[in-house]
Each structure stands twice: as C-alpha cells, then as structure tokens.
Coordinates of C-alpha atoms and ligand atoms in Angstrom, one line a residue:
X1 CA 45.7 79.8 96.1
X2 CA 48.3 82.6 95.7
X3 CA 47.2 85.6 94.5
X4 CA 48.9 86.2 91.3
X5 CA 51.0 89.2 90.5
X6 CA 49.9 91.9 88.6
X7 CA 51.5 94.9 86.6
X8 CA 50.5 97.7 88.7
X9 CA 49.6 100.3 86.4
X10 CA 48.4 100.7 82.8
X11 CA 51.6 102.4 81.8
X12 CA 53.3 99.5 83.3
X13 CA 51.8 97.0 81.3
X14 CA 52.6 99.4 78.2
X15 CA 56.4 99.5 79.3
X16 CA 57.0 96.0 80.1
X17 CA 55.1 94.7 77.2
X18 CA 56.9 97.6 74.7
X19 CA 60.1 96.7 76.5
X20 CA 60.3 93.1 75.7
X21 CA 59.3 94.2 71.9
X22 CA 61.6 96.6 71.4
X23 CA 65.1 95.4 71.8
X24 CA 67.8 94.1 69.3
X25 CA 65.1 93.3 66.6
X26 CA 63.8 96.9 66.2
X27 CA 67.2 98.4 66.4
X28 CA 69.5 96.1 64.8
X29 CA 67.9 93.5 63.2
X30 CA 65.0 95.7 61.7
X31 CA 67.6 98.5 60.4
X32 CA 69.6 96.2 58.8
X33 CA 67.0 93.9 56.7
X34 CA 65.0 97.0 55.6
X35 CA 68.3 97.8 54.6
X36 CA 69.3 94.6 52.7
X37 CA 65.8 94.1 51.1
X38 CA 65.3 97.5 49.9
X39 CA 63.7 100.3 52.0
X40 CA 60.4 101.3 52.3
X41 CA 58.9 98.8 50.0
X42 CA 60.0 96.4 52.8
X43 CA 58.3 98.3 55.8
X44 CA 55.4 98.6 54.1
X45 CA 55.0 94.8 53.6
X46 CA 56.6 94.8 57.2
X47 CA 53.2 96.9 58.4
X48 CA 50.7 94.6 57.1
X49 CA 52.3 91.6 58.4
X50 CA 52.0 93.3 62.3
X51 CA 48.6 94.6 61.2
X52 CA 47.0 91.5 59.9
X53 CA 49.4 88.5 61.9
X54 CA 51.2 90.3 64.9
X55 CA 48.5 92.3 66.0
X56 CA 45.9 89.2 66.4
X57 CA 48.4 87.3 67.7
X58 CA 49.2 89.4 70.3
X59 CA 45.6 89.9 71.1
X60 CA 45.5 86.5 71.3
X61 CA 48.5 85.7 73.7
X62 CA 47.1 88.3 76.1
X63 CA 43.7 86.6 76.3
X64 CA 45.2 83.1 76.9
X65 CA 47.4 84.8 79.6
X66 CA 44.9 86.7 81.7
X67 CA 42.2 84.0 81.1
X68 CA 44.8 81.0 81.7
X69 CA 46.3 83.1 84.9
X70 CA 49.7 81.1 84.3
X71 CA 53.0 80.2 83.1
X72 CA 52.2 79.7 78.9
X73 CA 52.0 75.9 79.3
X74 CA 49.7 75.7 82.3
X75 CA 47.6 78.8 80.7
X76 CA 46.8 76.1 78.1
X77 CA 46.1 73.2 79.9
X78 CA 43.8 75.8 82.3
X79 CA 41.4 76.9 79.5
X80 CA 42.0 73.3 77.7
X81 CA 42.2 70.4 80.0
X82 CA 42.0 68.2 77.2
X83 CA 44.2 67.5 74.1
X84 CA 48.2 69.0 73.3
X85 CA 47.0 72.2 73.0
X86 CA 49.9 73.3 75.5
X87 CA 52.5 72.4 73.0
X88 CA 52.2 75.7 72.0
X89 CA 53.0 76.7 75.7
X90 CA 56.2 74.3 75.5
X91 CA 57.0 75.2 72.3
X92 CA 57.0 79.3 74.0
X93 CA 59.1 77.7 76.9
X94 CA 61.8 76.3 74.7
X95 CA 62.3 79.1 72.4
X96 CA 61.9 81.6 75.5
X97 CA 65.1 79.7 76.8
X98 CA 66.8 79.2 73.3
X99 CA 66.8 82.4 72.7
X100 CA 67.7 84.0 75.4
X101 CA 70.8 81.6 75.0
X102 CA 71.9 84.0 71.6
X103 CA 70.5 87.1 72.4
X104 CA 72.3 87.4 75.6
X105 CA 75.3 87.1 73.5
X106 CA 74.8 90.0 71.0
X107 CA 73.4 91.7 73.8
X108 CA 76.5 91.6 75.7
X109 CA 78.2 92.8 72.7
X110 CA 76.2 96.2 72.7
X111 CA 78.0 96.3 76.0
X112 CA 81.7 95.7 74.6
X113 CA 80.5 98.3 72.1
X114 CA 79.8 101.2 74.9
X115 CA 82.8 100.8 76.3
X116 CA 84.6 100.7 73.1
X117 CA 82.6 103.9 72.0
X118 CA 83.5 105.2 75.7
X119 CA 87.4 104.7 75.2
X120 CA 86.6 106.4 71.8
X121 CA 88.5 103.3 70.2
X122 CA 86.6 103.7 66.7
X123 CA 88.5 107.4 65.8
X124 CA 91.3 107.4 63.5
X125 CA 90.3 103.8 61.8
X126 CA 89.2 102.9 59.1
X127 CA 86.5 100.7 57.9
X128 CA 89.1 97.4 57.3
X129 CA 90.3 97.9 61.0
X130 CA 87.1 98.2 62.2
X131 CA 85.7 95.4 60.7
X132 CA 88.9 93.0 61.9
X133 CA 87.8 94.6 65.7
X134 CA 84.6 93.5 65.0
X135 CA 85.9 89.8 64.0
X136 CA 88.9 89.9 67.1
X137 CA 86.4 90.6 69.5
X138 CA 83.5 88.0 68.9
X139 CA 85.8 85.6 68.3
X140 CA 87.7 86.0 71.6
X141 CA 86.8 82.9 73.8
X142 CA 86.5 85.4 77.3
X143 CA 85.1 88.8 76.6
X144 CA 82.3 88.4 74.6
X145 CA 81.3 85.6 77.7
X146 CA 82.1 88.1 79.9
X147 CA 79.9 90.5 78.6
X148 CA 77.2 87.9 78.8
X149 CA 77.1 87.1 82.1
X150 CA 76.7 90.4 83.1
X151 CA 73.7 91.1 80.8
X152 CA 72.1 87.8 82.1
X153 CA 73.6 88.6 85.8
X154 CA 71.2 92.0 85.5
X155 CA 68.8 90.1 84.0
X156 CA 68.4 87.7 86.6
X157 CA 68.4 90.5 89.5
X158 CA 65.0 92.1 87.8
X159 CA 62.9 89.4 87.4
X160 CA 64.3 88.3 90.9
X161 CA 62.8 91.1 92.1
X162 CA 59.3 90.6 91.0
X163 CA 56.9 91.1 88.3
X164 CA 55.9 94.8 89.8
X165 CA 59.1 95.8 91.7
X166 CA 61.4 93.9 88.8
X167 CA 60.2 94.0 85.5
X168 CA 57.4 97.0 85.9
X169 CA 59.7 99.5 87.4
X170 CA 62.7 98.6 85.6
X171 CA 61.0 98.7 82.4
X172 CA 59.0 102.3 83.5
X173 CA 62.2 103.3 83.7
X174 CA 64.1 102.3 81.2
X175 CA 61.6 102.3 78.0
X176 CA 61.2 106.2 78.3
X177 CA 65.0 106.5 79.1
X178 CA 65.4 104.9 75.4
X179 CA 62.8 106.5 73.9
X180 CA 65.0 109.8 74.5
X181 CA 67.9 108.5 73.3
X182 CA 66.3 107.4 70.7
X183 CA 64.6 111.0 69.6
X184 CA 68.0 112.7 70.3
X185 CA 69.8 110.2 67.7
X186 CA 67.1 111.0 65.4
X187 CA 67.7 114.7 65.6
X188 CA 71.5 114.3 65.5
X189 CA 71.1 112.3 62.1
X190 CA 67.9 114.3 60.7
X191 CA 70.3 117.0 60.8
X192 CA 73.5 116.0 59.1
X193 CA 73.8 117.0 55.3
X194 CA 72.6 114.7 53.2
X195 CA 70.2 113.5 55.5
X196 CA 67.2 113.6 52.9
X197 CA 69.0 110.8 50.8
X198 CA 68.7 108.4 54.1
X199 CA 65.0 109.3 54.4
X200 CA 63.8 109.0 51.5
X201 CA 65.3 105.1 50.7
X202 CA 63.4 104.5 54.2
X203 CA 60.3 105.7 53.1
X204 CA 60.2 106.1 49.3
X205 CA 58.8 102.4 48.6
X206 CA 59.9 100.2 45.2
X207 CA 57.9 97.4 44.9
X208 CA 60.0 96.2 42.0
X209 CA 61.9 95.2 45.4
X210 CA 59.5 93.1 46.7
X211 CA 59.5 89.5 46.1
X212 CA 58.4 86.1 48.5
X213 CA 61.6 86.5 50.6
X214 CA 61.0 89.9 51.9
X215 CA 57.3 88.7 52.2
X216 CA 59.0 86.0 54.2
X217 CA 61.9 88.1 56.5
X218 CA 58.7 90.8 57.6
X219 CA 56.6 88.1 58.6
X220 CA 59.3 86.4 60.6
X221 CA 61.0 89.8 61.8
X222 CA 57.0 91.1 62.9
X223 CA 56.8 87.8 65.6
X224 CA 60.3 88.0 65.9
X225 CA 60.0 91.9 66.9
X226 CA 56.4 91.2 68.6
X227 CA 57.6 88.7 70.8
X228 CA 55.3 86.5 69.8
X229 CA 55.3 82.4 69.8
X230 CA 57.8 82.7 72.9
X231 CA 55.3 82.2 75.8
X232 CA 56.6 86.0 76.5
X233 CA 53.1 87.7 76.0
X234 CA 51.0 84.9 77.8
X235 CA 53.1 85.4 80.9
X236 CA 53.0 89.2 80.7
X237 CA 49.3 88.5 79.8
X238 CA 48.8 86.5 83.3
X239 CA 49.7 89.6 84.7
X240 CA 46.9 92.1 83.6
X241 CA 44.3 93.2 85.4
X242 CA 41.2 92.9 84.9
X243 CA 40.1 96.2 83.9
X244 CA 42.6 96.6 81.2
X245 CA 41.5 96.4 77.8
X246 CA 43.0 94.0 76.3
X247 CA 42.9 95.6 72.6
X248 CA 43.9 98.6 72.7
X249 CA 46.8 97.6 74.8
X250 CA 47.9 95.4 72.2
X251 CA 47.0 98.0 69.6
X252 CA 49.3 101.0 71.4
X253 CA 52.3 97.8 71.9
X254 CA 52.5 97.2 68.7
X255 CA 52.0 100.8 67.4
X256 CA 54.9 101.7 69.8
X257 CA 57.1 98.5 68.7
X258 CA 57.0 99.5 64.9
X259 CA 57.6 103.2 65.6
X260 CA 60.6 102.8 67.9
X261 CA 62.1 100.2 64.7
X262 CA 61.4 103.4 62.3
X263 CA 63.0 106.1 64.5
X264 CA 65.7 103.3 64.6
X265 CA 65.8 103.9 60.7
X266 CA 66.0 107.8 61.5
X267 CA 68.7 107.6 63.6
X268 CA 70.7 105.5 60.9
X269 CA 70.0 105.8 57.6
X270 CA 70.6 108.9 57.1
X271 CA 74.4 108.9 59.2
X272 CA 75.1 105.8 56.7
X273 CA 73.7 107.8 53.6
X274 CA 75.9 110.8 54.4
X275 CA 79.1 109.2 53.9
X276 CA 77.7 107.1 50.6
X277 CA 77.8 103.8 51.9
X278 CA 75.3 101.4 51.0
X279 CA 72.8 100.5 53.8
X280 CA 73.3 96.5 53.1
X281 CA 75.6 95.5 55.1
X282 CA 73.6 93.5 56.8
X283 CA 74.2 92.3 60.4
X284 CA 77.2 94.4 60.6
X285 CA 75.4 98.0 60.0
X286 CA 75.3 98.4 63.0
X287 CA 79.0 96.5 64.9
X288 CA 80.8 98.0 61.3
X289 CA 79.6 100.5 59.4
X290 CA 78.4 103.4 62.2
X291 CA 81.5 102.7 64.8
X292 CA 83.2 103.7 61.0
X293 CA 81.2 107.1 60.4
X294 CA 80.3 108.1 64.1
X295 CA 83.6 109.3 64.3
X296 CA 83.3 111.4 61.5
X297 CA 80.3 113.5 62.7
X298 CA 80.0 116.3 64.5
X299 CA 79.2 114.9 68.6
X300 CA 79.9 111.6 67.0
X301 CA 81.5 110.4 70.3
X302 CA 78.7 111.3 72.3
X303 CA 76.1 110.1 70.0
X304 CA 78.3 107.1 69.7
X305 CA 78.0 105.8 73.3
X306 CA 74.0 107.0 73.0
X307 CA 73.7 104.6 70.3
X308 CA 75.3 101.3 71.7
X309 CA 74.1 102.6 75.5
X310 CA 70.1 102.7 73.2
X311 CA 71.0 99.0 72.2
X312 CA 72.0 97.7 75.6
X313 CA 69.2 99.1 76.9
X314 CA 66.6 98.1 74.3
X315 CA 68.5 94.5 74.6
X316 CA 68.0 94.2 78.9
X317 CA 63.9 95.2 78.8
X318 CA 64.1 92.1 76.2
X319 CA 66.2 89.7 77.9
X320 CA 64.3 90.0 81.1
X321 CA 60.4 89.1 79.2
X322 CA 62.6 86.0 77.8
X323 CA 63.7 85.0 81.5
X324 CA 60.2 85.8 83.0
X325 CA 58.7 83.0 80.6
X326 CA 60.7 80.0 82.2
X327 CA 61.1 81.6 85.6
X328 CA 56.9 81.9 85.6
X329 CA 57.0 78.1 84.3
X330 CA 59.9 77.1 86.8
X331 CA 58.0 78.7 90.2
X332 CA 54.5 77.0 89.1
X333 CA 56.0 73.6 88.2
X334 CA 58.9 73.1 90.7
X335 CA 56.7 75.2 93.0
X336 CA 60.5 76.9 94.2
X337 CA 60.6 80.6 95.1
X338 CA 61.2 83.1 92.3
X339 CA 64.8 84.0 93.4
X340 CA 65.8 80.2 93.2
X341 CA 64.2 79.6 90.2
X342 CA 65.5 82.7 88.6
X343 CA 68.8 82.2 89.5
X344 CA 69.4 78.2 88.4
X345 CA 67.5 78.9 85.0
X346 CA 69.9 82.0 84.2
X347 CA 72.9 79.6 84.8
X348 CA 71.6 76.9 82.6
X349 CA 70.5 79.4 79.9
X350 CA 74.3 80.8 80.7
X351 CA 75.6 77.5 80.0
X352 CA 74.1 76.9 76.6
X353 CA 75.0 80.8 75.9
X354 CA 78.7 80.2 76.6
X355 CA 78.8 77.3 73.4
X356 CA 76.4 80.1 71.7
X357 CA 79.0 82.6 71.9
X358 CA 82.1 80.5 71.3
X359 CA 80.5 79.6 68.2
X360 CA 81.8 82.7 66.8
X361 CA 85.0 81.8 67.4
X362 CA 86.9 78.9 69.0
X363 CA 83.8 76.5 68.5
X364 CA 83.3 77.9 64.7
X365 CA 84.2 74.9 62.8
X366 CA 81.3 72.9 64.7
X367 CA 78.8 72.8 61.8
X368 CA 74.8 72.6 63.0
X369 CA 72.5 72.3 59.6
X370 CA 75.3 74.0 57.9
X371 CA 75.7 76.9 59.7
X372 CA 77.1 77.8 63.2
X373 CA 75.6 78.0 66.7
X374 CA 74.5 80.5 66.9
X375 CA 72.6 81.3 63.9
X376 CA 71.3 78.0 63.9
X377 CA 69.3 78.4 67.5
X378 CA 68.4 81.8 66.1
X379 CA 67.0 79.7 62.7
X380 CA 65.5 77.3 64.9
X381 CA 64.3 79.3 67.3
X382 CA 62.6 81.9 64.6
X383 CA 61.6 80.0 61.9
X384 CA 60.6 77.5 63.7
X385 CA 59.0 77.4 67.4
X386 CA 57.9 80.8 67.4
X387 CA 56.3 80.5 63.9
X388 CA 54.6 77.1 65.2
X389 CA 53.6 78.7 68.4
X390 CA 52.1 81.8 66.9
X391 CA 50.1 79.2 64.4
X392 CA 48.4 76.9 67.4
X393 CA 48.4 79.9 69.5
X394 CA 45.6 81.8 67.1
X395 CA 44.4 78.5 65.9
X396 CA 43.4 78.1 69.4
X397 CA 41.8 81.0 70.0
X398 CA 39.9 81.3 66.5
X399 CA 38.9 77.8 66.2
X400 CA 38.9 76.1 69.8
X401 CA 38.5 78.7 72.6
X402 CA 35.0 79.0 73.7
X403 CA 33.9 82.1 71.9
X404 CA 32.1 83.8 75.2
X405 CA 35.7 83.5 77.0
X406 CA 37.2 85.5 73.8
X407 CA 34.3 87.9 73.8
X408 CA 34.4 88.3 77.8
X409 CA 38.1 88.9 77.5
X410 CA 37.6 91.3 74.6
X411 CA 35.1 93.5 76.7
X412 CA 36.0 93.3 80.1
X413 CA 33.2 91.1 81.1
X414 CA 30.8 93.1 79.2
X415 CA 32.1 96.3 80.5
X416 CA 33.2 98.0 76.9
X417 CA 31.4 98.5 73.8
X418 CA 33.5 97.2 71.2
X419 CA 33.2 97.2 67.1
X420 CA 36.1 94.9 66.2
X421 CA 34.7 91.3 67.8
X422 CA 33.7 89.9 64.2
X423 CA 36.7 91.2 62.8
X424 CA 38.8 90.0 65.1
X425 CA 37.2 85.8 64.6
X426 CA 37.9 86.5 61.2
X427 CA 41.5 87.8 60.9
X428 CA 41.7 84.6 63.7
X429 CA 40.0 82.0 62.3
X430 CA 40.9 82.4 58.3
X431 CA 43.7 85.7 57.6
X432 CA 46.4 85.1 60.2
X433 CA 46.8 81.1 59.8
X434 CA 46.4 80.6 56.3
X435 CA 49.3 83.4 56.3
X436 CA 51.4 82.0 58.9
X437 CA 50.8 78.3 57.3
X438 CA 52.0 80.1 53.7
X439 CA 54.9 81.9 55.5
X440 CA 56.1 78.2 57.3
X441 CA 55.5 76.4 54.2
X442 CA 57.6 78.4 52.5
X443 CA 60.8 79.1 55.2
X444 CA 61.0 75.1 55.4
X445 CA 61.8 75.4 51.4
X446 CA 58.3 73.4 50.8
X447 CA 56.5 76.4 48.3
Ligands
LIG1 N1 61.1 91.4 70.5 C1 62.5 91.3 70.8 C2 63.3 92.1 69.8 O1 62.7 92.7 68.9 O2 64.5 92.3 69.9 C3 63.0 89.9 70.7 C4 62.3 88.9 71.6 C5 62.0 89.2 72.9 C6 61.9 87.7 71.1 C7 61.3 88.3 73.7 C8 61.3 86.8 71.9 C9 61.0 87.1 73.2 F1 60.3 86.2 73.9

C-alpha cells in the first residue's frame, strides 16, 4: 500500500488544522451573532459549548482520522467493518461539498471587497449608498461568480499540490500572515476614541441576554467554527503522525480558533462603537457597516484593504480543508491521481456554487424551504449534517470504538502520561450527545 501523507511538522498540523477553523465563521459570522445576541453574555455561553462539545469532538475526529488512516468514510468502515457507522463519513462528505458550494461565494466576495477597499470606492458615501453597493454587487449575475472561481481556482491549485507541499506550506504561511493583520487591526481599533465602549459590550456579559436561541447559535456557530461534522478533521486527522499528541493539539486548535474570533471582536467593535452604531446588523457588519466607518478613521484606507485582505485570507486556509475532504474521498475511491480528482470535484462544487451565488440575485425568487439558495444549503448544511455528523461521530467513539484504540490514540501507544482519559469517556459517552441531541431537537423546532 501507499504510504499515506503526512503533515510534516507539528506547527504544520497546528496551521492547517487552525486554518481550516479560522475563516469566515470567526471573522464574520462570529462578530456579527455576538453582535446580534448580545455581547459577552453570548461568548461566554459560546466558550462552554467549544469546551464541553467542540473540544471532544475534535479529539474525537482526530482519533478516527489517524486510527482510520483515510478519507472520513473509509476511516469509518476501517475501524468499523460492520454496521452504517460511515454515514457519518458521508454525511462529512456531503456537507464538505455543500459547503464549500456557499462559502466559496462569500468568500469571493471578501475579494470584490479588497479591491473595492483598494480603489478606495467606500470614501465619500454614505451608509444608504453603501448598502445599495452591497445589494448591486451580490446580485450581479457575473462578478460575484467571477470572484468565485478564482477563490476555488486557488483552492484547487493547493490541495493539487499536496497535503505537505499544498495545504501545510500554504497554510504555515498564510495563518501567521493573518494573525498579524489581525493584531495590527486590533491595535488600530483599540486605539480610536471611544474604543472602551466597543470592549466592554464584548466582554461585559448580561445574561438577562441569554435565552435557548443563543444557547442554540453558539452551539451551531462552535462546530460550525471547529469545522467539525464536515469529514474536515478526520482527513487532516489521517494525516498526523504518530508521535503527535493528539490532545493537546486539539486543545491549542481550538484555543487558537476562539482567540482569533475574539481579536476579530477587537478589531470591530470598537471601530463600530466609535461612530454609535449598533453592533446588530447582522450579516452585513461586516459588507455595510465598516466599508461605512473605515473611511472615516484615521489609516482607514489601509486598514480597510487589511481587513477584507484578513477575510480572504482566513476564507482560502478554509476553503482548501473543505476541498481536501472530497478530494481524499475522490483519490481513495475512484483511485484517480490527486490533481484529476481535485480539479473535476472543484468544477462540480463550482457548478452548484454558480446557482448558490445567483441566488442572490437573478435566481432569488426560487424559494427552497422558504428561503433562498443559499442560506438554505447553509441551514442544511449547519443545522443539519454537521450537527448529525458531530452526534454519531462522538457517539462512536464514546459508545462503540474499542476503548484500548481510544486510549492508545490518547497516549501515543502508551508513550504519555495522561490525566484526562476518564474525563474524556465521560464528556463522550453522556455531556457532548445529550447536548448535541438537546441542541438538534431544538433547531428542527421539536423542544
Ligand atoms: N471553520 C470555518 C469557519 O469558521 O469559517 C468553516 C468551515 C471550514 C466549516 C471547514 C466546515 C469545514 F469543513
């Protein structure tokens, strides 16, 4: 058999695995809902939903991965020859695809977004003008597609390349390129007047804020933001060496993930704070209401084309974990060469993109469940598969998975003293799906 490929280093396990966490979710999406359900009350709900769901499911994901030493279906079927227990692993398949389908679209608008910041096409309007921008440009049937196809193009080109000369060294390079940009945005917004108003609605908590939906949108953003139930961290998983330890990788991944989301906060609240606006906007904080105030402050056109370069870089470290998931099933099953594969799934994932993206527009009126496209792969996709593949994912591994494989997994063959073992089987076995089940139960409109 083919030796398998391997991330090369430690540090490039950490990148790619922080790279595919950190991408639109932490700097978009995580901004925005803290921002439309209340602050810190919802980050700190948001922390114990990665401490006590993300976190084991992670753990879990990796151990499948480097025990199953494939692609997320056939990792199941390895360690489980019998029953459906890979459903999970198609379940990660499909929503790997699905999503990728979307996020390729907002991602490509980050990149209309540069430019625009680049052409320094936000100064001088104002917040109606740059709202109908918003609306012209998403809607246009071309651009936004164009856009696409370039994020997907560069996309494709990485994980052609490999899983150590693609995703490892793209993603060494371009996580600590966006952790800088990321630092200087916070500097530039910590120090604006006003600033302390920003900081402290991030991290003053009111739990008069905190009800069962914002239970609900920190559970789904912390797999959403995880990556998890998207096959994305059993493939990377398949990757690690042996002498990693699997914990504490998945402790310093998800440490870093939830970080880089609250230095996202940094960098925002405070700029939207300083010109009074309130932080709800909701998807459009970002596409609306900074293009409106980055003009106003002082380097505001530099940190401008920082911010949207931040996203389009955060977006690419994702895009290629999503593409890696059906490439890695595509090259096992079809048994095809990674370039073929890479470059036939991009075009169909292109193809379903192209109606995702028109959606906003031309293709609006098409109604799916009530709402368009788009949102409705990202409802599907979200509340759905990855929710379902996160719950027989740990169900697996706390109920099903021979305990010694867990426990050899855990300690490197016996190689590392570990404390957390029993904690971990119980978080597994009892915390994590009675949660998720709660959390599913209660999405579908059911409690
Ligand atoms: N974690 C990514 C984010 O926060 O933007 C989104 C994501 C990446 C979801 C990879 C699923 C996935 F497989």
């Amino acid at each position: 058999m083919e030796k398998r490929e391997s991330f090369k280093s430690s540090f490039g396990l950490f990148a790619a695995a922080v790279g595919s966490a950190v991408g639109l979710g932490n700097i978009w999406r995580f901004p925005y809902i803290t921002g439309m359900n209340g602050g810190a009350a919802f980050i700190l709900v948001y922390l114990i939903c990665v401490a006590i769901i993300g976190l084991p499911v992670l753990l879990s994901e990796f151990i499948i991965g480097r025990e199953g030493k494939s692609n997320p279906i056939d990792s199941f079927k390895n360690l489980m020859p019998k029953g459906k227990w890979y459903i999970s692993g198609i379940l990660g398949v499909m929503a790997a695809f699905l999503i990728l389908s979307f996020y390729s679209v907002i991602a490509g608008w980050t990149l209309e977004y540069m430019i625009k910041a680049i052409g320094n096409q936000f100064a001088g309007k104002d917040v109606n003008q740059i709202d109908a921008m918003f609306g012209d440009f998403i809607s246009n049937p071309i651009r936004p597609i164009f856009w696409q196809f370039i994020i997907l193009s560069l996309t494709c080109y990485i994980v052609a390349s490999g899983v150590e000369k693609g995703i490892e060294k793209y993603s060494s390079l371009l996580v600590p390129a966006l952790i800088v940009i990321i630092i200087i945005l916070d500097i530039r917004a910590l120090t604006l007047p006003g600033a302390s108003e920003g900081l402290s609605f991030l991290f003053k908590p009111d739990f008069s804020k905190v009800n069962g939906k914002v239970i609900l949108d920190a559970l789904g953003h912390s797999f959403f933001s995880l990556s998890l139930g998207a096959g994305t961290m059993i493939t990377y998983g398949s990757y690690i060496k042996n002498n990693e330890r699997l914990g504490s990788s998945a402790l310093n991944i998800a440490i870093a993930d939830t970080l880089i989301a609250i230095l996202a906060g940094i960098a925002i609240f405070p700029v939207v704070f300083a010109f009074g606006i309130e932080p709800d906007n909701g998807p459009g904080l970002v596409f609306i209401t900074l293009p409106n105030v980055f003009p106003k402050i002082p380097g505001g056109y530099i940190f401008g084309i920082l911010f949207f370069l931040l996203l389009a870089l955060a977006a690419l470290t994702s895009t290629i974990s999503m593409l890696e998931v059906v490439v890695a099933f595509g090259v096992d099953r079809f048994k095809a060469s990674r370039e073929r594969v890479a470059i036939i799934s991009t075009i169909l994932i292109f193809i379903v993109g192209i109606f995702a993206s028109l959606s906003q527009g031309v293709l609006g009126h098409i109604s799916f469940l009530g709402t368009d496209f788009l949102d409705f792969l990202d409802k599907l996709t979200a509340n759905y598969f990855m929710t379902a593949g996160s719950l027989i994912t740990i169900l697996f591994v706390g109920w099903k998975l021979d305990r010694k494989i867990t426990d050899r997994q855990l300690t490197n063959e016996g190689m590392l003293d570990i404390g957390y073992v029993d904690t971990f089987y119980f978080v597994a076995k009892y915390i994590s799906p009675i949660a998720i089940i709660l959390v599913f139960l209660a999405s579908v409109g059911i409690i």
